Short mmCIF file of C-alpha atoms (C1' of nucleotides) in Angstrom, two decimals:
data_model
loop_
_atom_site.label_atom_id
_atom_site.label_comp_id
_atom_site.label_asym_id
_atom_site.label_seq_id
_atom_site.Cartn_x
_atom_site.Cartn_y
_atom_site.Cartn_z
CA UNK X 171 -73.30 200.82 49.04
CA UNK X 172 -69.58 200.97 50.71
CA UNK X 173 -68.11 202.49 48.04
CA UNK X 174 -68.46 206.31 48.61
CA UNK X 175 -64.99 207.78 49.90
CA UNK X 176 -63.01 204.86 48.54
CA UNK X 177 -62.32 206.22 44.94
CA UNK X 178 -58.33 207.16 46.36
CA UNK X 179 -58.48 203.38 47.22
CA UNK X 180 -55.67 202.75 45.01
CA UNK X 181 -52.44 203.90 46.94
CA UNK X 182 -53.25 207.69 47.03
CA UNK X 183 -54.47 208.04 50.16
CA UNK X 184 -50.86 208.19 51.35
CA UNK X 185 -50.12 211.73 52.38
CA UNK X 186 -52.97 213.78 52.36
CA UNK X 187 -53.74 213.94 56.19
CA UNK X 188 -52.84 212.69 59.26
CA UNK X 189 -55.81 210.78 60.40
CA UNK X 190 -56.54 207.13 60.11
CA UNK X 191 -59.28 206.57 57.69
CA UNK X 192 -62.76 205.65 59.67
CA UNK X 193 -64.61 202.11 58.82
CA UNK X 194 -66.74 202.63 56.71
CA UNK X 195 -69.48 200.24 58.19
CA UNK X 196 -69.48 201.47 61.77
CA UNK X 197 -68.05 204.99 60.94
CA UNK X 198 -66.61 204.83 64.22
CA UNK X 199 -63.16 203.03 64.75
CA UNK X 200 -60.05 203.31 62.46
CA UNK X 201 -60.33 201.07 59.51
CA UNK X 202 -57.85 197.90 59.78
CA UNK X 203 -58.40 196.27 56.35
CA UNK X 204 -59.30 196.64 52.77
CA UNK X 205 -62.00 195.17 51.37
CA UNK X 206 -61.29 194.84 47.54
CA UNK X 207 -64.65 192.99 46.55
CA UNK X 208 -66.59 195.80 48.37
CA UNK X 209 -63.99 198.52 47.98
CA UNK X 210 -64.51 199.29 51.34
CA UNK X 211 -62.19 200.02 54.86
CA UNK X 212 -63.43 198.02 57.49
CA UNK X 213 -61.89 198.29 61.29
CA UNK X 214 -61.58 194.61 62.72
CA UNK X 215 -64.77 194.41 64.35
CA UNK X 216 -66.69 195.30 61.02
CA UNK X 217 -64.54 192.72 58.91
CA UNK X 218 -65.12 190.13 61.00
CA UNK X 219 -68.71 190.78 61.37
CA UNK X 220 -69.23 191.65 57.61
CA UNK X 221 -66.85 188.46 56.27
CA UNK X 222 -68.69 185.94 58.52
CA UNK X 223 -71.79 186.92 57.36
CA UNK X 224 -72.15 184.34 54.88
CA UNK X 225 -69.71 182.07 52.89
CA UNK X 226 -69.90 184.31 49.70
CA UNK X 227 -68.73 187.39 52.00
CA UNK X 228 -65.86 185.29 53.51
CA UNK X 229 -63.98 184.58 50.46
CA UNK X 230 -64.03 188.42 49.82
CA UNK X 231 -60.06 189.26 49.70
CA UNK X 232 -58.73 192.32 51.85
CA UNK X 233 -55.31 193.64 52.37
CA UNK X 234 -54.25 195.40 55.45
CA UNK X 235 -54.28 199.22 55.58
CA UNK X 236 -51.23 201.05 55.23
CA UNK X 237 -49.09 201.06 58.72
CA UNK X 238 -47.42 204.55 57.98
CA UNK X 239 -50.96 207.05 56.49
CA UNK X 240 -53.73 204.60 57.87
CA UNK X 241 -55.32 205.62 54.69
CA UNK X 242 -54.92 203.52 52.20
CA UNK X 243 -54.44 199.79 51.02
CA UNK X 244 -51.00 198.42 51.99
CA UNK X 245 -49.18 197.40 48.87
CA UNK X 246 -45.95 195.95 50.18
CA UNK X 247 -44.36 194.35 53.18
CA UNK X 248 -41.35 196.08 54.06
CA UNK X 249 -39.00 193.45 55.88
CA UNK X 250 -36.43 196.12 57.26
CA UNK X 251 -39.27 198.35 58.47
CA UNK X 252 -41.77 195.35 59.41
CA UNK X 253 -44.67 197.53 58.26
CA UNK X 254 -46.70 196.90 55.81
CA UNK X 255 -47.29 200.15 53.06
CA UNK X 256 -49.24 201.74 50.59
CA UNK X 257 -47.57 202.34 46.98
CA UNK X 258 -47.18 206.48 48.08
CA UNK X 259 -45.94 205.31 51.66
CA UNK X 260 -43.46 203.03 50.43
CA UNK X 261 -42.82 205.18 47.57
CA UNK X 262 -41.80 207.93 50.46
CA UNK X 263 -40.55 206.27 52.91
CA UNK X 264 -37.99 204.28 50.35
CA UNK X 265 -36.74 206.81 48.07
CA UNK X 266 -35.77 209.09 51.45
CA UNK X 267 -32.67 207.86 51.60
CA UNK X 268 -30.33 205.38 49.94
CA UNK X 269 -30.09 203.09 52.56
CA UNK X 270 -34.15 203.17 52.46
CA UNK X 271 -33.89 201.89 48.84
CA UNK X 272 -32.37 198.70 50.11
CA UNK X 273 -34.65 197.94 51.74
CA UNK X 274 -36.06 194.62 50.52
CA UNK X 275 -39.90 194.67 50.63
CA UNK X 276 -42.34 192.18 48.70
CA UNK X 277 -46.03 192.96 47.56
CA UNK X 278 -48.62 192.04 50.28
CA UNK X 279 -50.83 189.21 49.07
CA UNK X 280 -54.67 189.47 49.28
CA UNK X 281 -56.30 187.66 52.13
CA UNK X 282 -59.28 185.99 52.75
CA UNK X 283 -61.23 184.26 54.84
CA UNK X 284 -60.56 184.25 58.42
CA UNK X 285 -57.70 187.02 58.78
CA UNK X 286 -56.27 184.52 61.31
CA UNK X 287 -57.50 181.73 59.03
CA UNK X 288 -56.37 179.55 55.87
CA UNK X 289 -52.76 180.77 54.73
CA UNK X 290 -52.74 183.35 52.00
CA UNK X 291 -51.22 180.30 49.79
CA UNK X 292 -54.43 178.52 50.09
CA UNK X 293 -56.42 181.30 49.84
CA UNK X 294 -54.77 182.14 46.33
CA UNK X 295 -55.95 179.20 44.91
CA UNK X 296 -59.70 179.97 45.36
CA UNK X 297 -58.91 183.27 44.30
CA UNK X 298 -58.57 181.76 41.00
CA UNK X 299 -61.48 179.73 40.80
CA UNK X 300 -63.63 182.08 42.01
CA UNK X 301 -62.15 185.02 39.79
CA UNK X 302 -65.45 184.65 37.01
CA UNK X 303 -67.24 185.39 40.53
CA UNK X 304 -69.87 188.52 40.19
CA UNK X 305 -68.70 189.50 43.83
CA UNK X 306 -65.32 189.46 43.23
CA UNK X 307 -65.66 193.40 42.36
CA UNK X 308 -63.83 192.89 38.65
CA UNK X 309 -66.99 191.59 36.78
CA UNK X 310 -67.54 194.08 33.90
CA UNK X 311 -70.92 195.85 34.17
CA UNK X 312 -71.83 196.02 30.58
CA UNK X 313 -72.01 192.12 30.33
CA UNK X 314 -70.74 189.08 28.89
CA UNK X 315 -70.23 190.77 25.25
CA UNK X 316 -67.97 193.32 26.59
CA UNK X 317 -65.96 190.82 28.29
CA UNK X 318 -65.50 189.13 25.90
CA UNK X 319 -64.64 192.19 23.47
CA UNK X 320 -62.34 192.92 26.33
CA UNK X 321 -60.81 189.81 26.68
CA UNK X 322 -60.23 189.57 22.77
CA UNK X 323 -58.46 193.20 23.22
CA UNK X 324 -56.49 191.52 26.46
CA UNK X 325 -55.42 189.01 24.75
CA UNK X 326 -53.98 191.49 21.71
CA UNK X 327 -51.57 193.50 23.68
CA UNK X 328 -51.09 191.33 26.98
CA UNK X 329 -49.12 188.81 25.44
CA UNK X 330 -46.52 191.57 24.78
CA UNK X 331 -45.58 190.78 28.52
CA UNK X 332 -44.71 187.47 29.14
CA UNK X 333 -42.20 188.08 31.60
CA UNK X 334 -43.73 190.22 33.75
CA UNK X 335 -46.68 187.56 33.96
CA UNK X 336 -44.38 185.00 34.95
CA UNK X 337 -43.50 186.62 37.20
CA UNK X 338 -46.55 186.67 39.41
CA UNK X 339 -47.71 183.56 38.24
CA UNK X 340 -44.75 182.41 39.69
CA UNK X 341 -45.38 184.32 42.88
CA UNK X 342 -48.15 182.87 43.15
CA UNK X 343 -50.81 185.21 43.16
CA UNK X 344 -52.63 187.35 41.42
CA UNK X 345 -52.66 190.91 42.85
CA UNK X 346 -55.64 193.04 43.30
CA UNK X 347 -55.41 195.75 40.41
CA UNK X 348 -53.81 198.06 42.45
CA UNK X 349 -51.06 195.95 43.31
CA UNK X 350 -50.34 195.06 40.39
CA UNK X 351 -51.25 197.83 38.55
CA UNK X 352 -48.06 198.94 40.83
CA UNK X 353 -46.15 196.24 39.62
CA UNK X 354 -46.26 197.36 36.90
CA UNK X 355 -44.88 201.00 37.35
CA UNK X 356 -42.29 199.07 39.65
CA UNK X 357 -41.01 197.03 36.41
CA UNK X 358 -39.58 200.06 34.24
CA UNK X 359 -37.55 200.05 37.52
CA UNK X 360 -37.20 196.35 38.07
CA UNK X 361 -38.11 195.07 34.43
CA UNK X 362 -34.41 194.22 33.67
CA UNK X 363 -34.03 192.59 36.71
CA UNK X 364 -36.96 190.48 36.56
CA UNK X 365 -36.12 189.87 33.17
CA UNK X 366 -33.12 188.39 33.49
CA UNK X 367 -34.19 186.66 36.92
CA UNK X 368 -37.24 184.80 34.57
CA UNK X 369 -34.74 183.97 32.15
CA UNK X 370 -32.21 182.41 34.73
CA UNK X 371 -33.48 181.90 37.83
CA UNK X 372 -36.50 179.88 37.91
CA UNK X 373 -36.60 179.21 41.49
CA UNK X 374 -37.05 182.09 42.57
CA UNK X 375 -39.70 182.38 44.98
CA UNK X 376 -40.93 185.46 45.45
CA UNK X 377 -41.18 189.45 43.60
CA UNK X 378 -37.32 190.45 43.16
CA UNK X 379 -36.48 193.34 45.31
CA UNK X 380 -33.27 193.51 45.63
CA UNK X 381 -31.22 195.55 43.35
CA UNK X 382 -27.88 196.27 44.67
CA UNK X 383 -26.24 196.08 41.45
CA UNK X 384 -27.81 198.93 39.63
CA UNK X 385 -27.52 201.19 43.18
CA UNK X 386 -31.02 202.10 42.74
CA UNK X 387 -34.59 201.11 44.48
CA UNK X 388 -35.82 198.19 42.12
CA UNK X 389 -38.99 198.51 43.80
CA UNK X 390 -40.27 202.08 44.31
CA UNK X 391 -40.68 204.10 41.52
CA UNK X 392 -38.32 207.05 42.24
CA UNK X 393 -40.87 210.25 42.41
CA UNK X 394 -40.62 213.15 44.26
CA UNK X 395 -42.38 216.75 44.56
CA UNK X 396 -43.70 217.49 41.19
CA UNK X 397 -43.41 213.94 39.87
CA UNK X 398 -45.07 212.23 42.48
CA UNK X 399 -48.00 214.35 41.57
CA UNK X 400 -48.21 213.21 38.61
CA UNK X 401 -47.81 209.43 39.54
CA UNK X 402 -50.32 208.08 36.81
CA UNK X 403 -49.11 209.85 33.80
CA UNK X 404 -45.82 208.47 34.86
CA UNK X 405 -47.39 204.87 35.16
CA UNK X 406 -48.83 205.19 31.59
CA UNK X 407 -46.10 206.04 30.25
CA UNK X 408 -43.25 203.61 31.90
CA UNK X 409 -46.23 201.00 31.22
CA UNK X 410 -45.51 202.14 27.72
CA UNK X 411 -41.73 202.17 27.93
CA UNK X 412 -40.82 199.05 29.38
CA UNK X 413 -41.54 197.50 26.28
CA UNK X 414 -38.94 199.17 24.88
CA UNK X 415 -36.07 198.13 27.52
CA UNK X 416 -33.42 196.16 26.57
CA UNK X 417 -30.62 195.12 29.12
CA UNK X 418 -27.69 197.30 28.14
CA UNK X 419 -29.80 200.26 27.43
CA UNK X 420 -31.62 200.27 31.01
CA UNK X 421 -28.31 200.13 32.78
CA UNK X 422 -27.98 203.64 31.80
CA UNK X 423 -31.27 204.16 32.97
CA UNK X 424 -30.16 202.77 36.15
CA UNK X 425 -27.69 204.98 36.91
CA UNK X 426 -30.17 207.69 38.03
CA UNK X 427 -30.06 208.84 41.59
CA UNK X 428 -33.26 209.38 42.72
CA UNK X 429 -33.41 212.44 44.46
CA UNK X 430 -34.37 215.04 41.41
CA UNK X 431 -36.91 217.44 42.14
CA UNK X 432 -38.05 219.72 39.47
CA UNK X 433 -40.69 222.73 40.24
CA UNK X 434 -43.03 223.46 37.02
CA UNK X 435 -44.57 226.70 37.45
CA UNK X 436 -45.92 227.00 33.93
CA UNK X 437 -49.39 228.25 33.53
CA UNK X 438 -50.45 225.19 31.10
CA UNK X 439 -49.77 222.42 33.46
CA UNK X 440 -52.78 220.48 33.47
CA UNK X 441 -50.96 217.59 31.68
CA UNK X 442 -48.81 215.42 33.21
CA UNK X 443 -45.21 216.81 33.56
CA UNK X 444 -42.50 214.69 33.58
CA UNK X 445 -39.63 215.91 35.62
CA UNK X 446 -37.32 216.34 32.28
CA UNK X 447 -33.71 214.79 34.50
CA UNK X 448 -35.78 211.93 35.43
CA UNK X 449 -37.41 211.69 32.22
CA UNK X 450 -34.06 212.14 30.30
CA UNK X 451 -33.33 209.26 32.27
CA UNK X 452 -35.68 206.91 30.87
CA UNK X 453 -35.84 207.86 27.24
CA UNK X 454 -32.30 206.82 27.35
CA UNK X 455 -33.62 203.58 26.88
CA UNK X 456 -36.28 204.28 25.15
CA UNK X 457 -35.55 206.07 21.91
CA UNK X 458 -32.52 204.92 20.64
CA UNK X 459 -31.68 201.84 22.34
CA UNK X 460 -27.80 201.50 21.30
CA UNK X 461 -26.23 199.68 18.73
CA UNK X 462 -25.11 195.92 19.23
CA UNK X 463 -28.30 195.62 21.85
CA UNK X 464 -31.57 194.51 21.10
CA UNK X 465 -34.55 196.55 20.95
CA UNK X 466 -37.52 194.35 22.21
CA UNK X 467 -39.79 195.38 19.23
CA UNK X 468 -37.41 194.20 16.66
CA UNK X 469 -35.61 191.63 18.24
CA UNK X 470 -36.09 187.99 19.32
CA UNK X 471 -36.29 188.73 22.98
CA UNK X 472 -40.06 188.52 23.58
CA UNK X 473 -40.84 185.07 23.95
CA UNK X 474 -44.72 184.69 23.02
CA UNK X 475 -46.34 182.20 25.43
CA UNK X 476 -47.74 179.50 22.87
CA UNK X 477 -50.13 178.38 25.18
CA UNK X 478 -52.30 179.96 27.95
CA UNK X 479 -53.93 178.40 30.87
CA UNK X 480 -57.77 179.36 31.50
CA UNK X 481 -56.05 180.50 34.54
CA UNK X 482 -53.39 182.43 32.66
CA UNK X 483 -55.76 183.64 30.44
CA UNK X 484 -57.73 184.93 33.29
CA UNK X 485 -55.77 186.69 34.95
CA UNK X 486 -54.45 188.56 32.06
CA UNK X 487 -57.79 189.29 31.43
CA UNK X 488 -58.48 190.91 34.70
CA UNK X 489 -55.45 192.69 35.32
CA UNK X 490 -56.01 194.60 31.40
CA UNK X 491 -59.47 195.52 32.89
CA UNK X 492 -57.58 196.65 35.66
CA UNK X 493 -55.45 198.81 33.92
CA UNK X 494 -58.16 200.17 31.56
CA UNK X 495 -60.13 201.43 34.35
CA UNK X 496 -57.08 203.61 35.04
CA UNK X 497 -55.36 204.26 31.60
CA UNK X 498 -54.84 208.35 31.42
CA UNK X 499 -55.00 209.78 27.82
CA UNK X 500 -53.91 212.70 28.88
CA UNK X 501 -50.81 214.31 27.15
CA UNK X 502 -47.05 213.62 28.71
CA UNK X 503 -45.27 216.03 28.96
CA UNK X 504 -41.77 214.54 28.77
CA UNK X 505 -39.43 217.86 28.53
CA UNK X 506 -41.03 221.06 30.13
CA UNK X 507 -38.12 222.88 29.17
CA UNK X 508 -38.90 222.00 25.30
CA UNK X 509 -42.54 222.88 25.85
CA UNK X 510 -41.50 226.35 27.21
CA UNK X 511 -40.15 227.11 24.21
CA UNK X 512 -43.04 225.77 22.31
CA UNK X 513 -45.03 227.69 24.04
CA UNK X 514 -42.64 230.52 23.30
CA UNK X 515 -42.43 230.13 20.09
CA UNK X 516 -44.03 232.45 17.19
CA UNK X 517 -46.30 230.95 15.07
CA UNK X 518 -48.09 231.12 11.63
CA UNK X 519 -51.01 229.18 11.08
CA UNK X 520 -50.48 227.07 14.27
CA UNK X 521 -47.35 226.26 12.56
CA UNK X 522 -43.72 227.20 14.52
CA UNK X 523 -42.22 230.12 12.18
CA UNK X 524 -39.05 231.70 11.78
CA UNK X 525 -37.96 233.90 14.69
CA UNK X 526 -36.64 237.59 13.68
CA UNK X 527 -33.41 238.57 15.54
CA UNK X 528 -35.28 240.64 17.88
CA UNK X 529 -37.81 238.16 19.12
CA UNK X 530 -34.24 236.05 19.23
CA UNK X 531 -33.14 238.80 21.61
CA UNK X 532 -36.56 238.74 23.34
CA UNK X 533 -36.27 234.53 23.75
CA UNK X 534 -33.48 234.75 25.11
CA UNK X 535 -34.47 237.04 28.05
CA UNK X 536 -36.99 235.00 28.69
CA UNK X 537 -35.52 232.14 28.46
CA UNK X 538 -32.54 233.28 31.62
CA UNK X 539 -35.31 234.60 33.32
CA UNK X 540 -37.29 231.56 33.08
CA UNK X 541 -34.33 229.26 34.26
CA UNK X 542 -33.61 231.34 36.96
CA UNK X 543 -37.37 231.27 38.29
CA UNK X 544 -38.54 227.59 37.29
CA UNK X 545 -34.94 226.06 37.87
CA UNK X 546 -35.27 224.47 33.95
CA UNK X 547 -32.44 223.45 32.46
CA UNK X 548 -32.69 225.64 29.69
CA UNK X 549 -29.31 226.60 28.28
CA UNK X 550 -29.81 230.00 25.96
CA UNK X 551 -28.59 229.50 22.53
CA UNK X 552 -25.86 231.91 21.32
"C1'" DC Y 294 -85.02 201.36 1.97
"C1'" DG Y 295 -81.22 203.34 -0.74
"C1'" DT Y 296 -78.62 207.39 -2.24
"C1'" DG Y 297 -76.58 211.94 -2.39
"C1'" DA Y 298 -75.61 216.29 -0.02
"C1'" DC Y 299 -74.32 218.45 4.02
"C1'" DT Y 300 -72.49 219.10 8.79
"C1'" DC Y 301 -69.66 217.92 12.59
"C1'" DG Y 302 -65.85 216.09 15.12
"C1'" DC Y 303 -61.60 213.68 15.39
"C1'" DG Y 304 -56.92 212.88 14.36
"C1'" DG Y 305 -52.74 213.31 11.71
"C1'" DG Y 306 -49.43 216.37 9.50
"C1'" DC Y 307 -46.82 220.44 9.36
"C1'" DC Y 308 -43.68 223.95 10.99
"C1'" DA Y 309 -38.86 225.82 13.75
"C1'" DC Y 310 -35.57 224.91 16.84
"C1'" DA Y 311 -33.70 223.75 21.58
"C1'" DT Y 312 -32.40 219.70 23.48
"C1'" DT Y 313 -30.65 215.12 23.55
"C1'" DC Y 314 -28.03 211.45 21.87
"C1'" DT Y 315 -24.58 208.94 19.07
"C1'" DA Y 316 -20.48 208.32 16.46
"C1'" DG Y 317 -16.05 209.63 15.47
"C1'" DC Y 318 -11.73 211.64 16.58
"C1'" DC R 144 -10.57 205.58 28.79
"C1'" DC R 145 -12.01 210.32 28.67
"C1'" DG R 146 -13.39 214.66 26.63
"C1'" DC R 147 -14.81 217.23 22.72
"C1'" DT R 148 -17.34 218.10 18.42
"C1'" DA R 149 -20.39 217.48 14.55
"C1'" DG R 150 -24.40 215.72 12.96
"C1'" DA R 151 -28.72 213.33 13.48
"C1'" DA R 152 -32.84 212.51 16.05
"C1'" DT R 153 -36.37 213.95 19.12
"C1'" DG R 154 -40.09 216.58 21.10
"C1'" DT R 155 -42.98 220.53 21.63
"C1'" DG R 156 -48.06 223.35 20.54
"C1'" DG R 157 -51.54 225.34 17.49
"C1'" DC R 158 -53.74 225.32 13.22
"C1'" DC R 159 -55.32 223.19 8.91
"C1'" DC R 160 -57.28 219.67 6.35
"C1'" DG R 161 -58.86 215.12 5.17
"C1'" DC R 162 -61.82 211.53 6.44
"C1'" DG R 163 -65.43 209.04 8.68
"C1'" DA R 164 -69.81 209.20 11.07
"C1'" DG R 165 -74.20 211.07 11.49
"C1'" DT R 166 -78.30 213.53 9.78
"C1'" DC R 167 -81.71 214.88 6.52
"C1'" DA R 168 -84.19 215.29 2.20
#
DNA sequence: CGTGACTCGCGGGCCACATTCTAGC
DNA sequence: CCGCTAGAATGTGGCCCGCGAGTCA
């Protein structure tokens, strides 16, 4: 019914044009709110009208739209700005500039109800209990045997995150997909931070932002021209890789400053290209994490949960589904400069061959030529 | 209904080498 | 502590081949 239009609905809405999205009840005014249960955008008049309907209709959870594009869900509250932004707003507006990247912002929880109503806290609770809802938008179609094959899969690989989990159950909420879908992304960022602040500091109330330590924006995912493109390959993939952080090795990873831009101008770029600096970045802690630190796979530092909560469990359960509806299997590319030469590269059988001195000679023509137009750092071999 | 032969599609392995990283000095 | 060097590890794409699933007699 509402949900034409709203397949950007998660966050990528941000940039594309100037004008506010329209409600898409009354088509008329600017949409206000996002409806998550009907994955729709609803101006005020249409939310109220459309929530008050019934009692089923009022516990439907919406997040404000996006202050800076109009266009999308608003992820996060920025305190310094006041505003409250989408994941490609925020992830713009706070990787401009380093003083930006301080700022501290928190993820926006889902509201219910009244807008002027119950507090969120409140509302979080009945989010909960009414999470096994059919109108609660994250019921699997295909029926109680799939959810349950899904929840048996959930529960296979989800425990692998303990921390993270803590981490909102501690906040106190469990975000819409998107949100923390986001969270997610944000944690190859913030994942050693977190980590250590679930480890030592308990009382913490709400999602760490602050990372003054590390000089870097704990929050947005760093992304810029080219990578911001490619904004869900990079989420699969630092989904993947923040399994493999350990402490020491992600302070290299820290020490990144945000502001690389790589063009990719090859003609094969219809898989996800990872800006090779950034990317550099992050398999510093990835592959080799280095000696006298502990790799998370082979070490002691993933503490499995020996219990669950049904409500634990539950929200585990919904955020995989979450994440399977967007999981990419598309190819990452993680050094364009290395697939240049693959692509390059003479072949017999499919299989790389020996290079004669003249197609040596050739290469590396190609390969200054290709540096100077793509701006790869490919260094010719001599 | 069970079995063997055949076809089809998927996925892993292989290759060379530039790049990246670590250890040692 | 910093810089340099040697050696090891990694990643890249296209083809081949084995294996499982499906079909048919």
């Amino acid at each position: 019914m509402l949900k034409e239009e709203t397949s950007d609905a998660s966050g990528g809405g941000g940039s594309g044009n100037n004008w506010a999205r329209v409600c898409d009840t009354c088509r008329s005014a600017a949409c206000t709110v996002y409806c998550q249960a009907d994955s729709a955008y609803l101006c005020a008049g249409c939310d109220a009208r459309v929530h008050a309907a019934n009692r089923v209709a009022s516990r439907h959870e919406r997040v404000w739209v996006c202050e800076a594009c109009e266009r999308a869900p608003a992820a996060f509250l920025c305190k310094a700005d006041a505003a409250s932004l989408c994941t490609t707003c925020d992830a713009e507006i706070h990787s401009a500039n380093p003083l930006a990247r301080r700022h501290q912002r928190v993820p926006i929880l889902p509201i219910s109800g009244c807008l002027y109503g119950p507090s969120a806290t409140e509302l979080r609770g009945r989010k909960m209990a009414s999470a096994a809802e059919t109108e609660d938008g994250f019921m699997d179609p295909e029926g109680d045997e799939t959810i349950a094959e899904d929840e048996d899969e959930a529960a296979s690989w989800l425990l692998l995150n303990p921390g993270k989990n803590s981490t909102n159950q501690r906040n106190g909420c469990l975000f819409g997909g998107e949100v923390d879908d986001y969270l997610d992304i944000v944690e190859y960022n913030s994942s050693v931070e977190n980590h250590i602040t679930d480890q030592y500091n308990q009382q913490q109330q709400h999602y760490s932002v602050p990372n003054k330590s590390y000089g870097g924006d704990s929050v947005v995912p760093i992304q810029s021209g080219e990578a911001k493109d490619h904004l869900q390959q990079q989420q699969h993939q630092q989904q993947t890789l923040q399994f493999g952080l350990d402490y020491e090795s992600s302070k290299a990873a820290y020490s990144y400053n945000g502001s690389v831009s790589h063009s990719v101008s090859l003609s094969s770029v219809d898989v996800g290209i990872v800006p090779e600096s950034t990317m550099s970045d992050i398999s510093i802690s990835h592959r080799r994490p280095p000696k006298g630190t502990i790799d998370l796979f082979s070490g002691p530092s993933i503490q499995m949960p020996t219990q669950l909560t049904p409500m634990d469990r539950e929200a585990r359960v919904l955020r995989y589904r979450e994440k399977k509806k967007t999981r990419k299997f598309e190819k990452t590319i993680r050094y364009a400069s290395r697939k240049a030469y693959a692509e390059t590269r003479p072949r017999i059988k499919g299989r790389f061959a020996k290079r004669t001195d003249v197609e040596v000679e050739v290469d590396q023509m190609f390969s200054t030529t290709l540096m100077t137009e793509t701006g790869y750092g490919i260094v010719p071999s001599f």
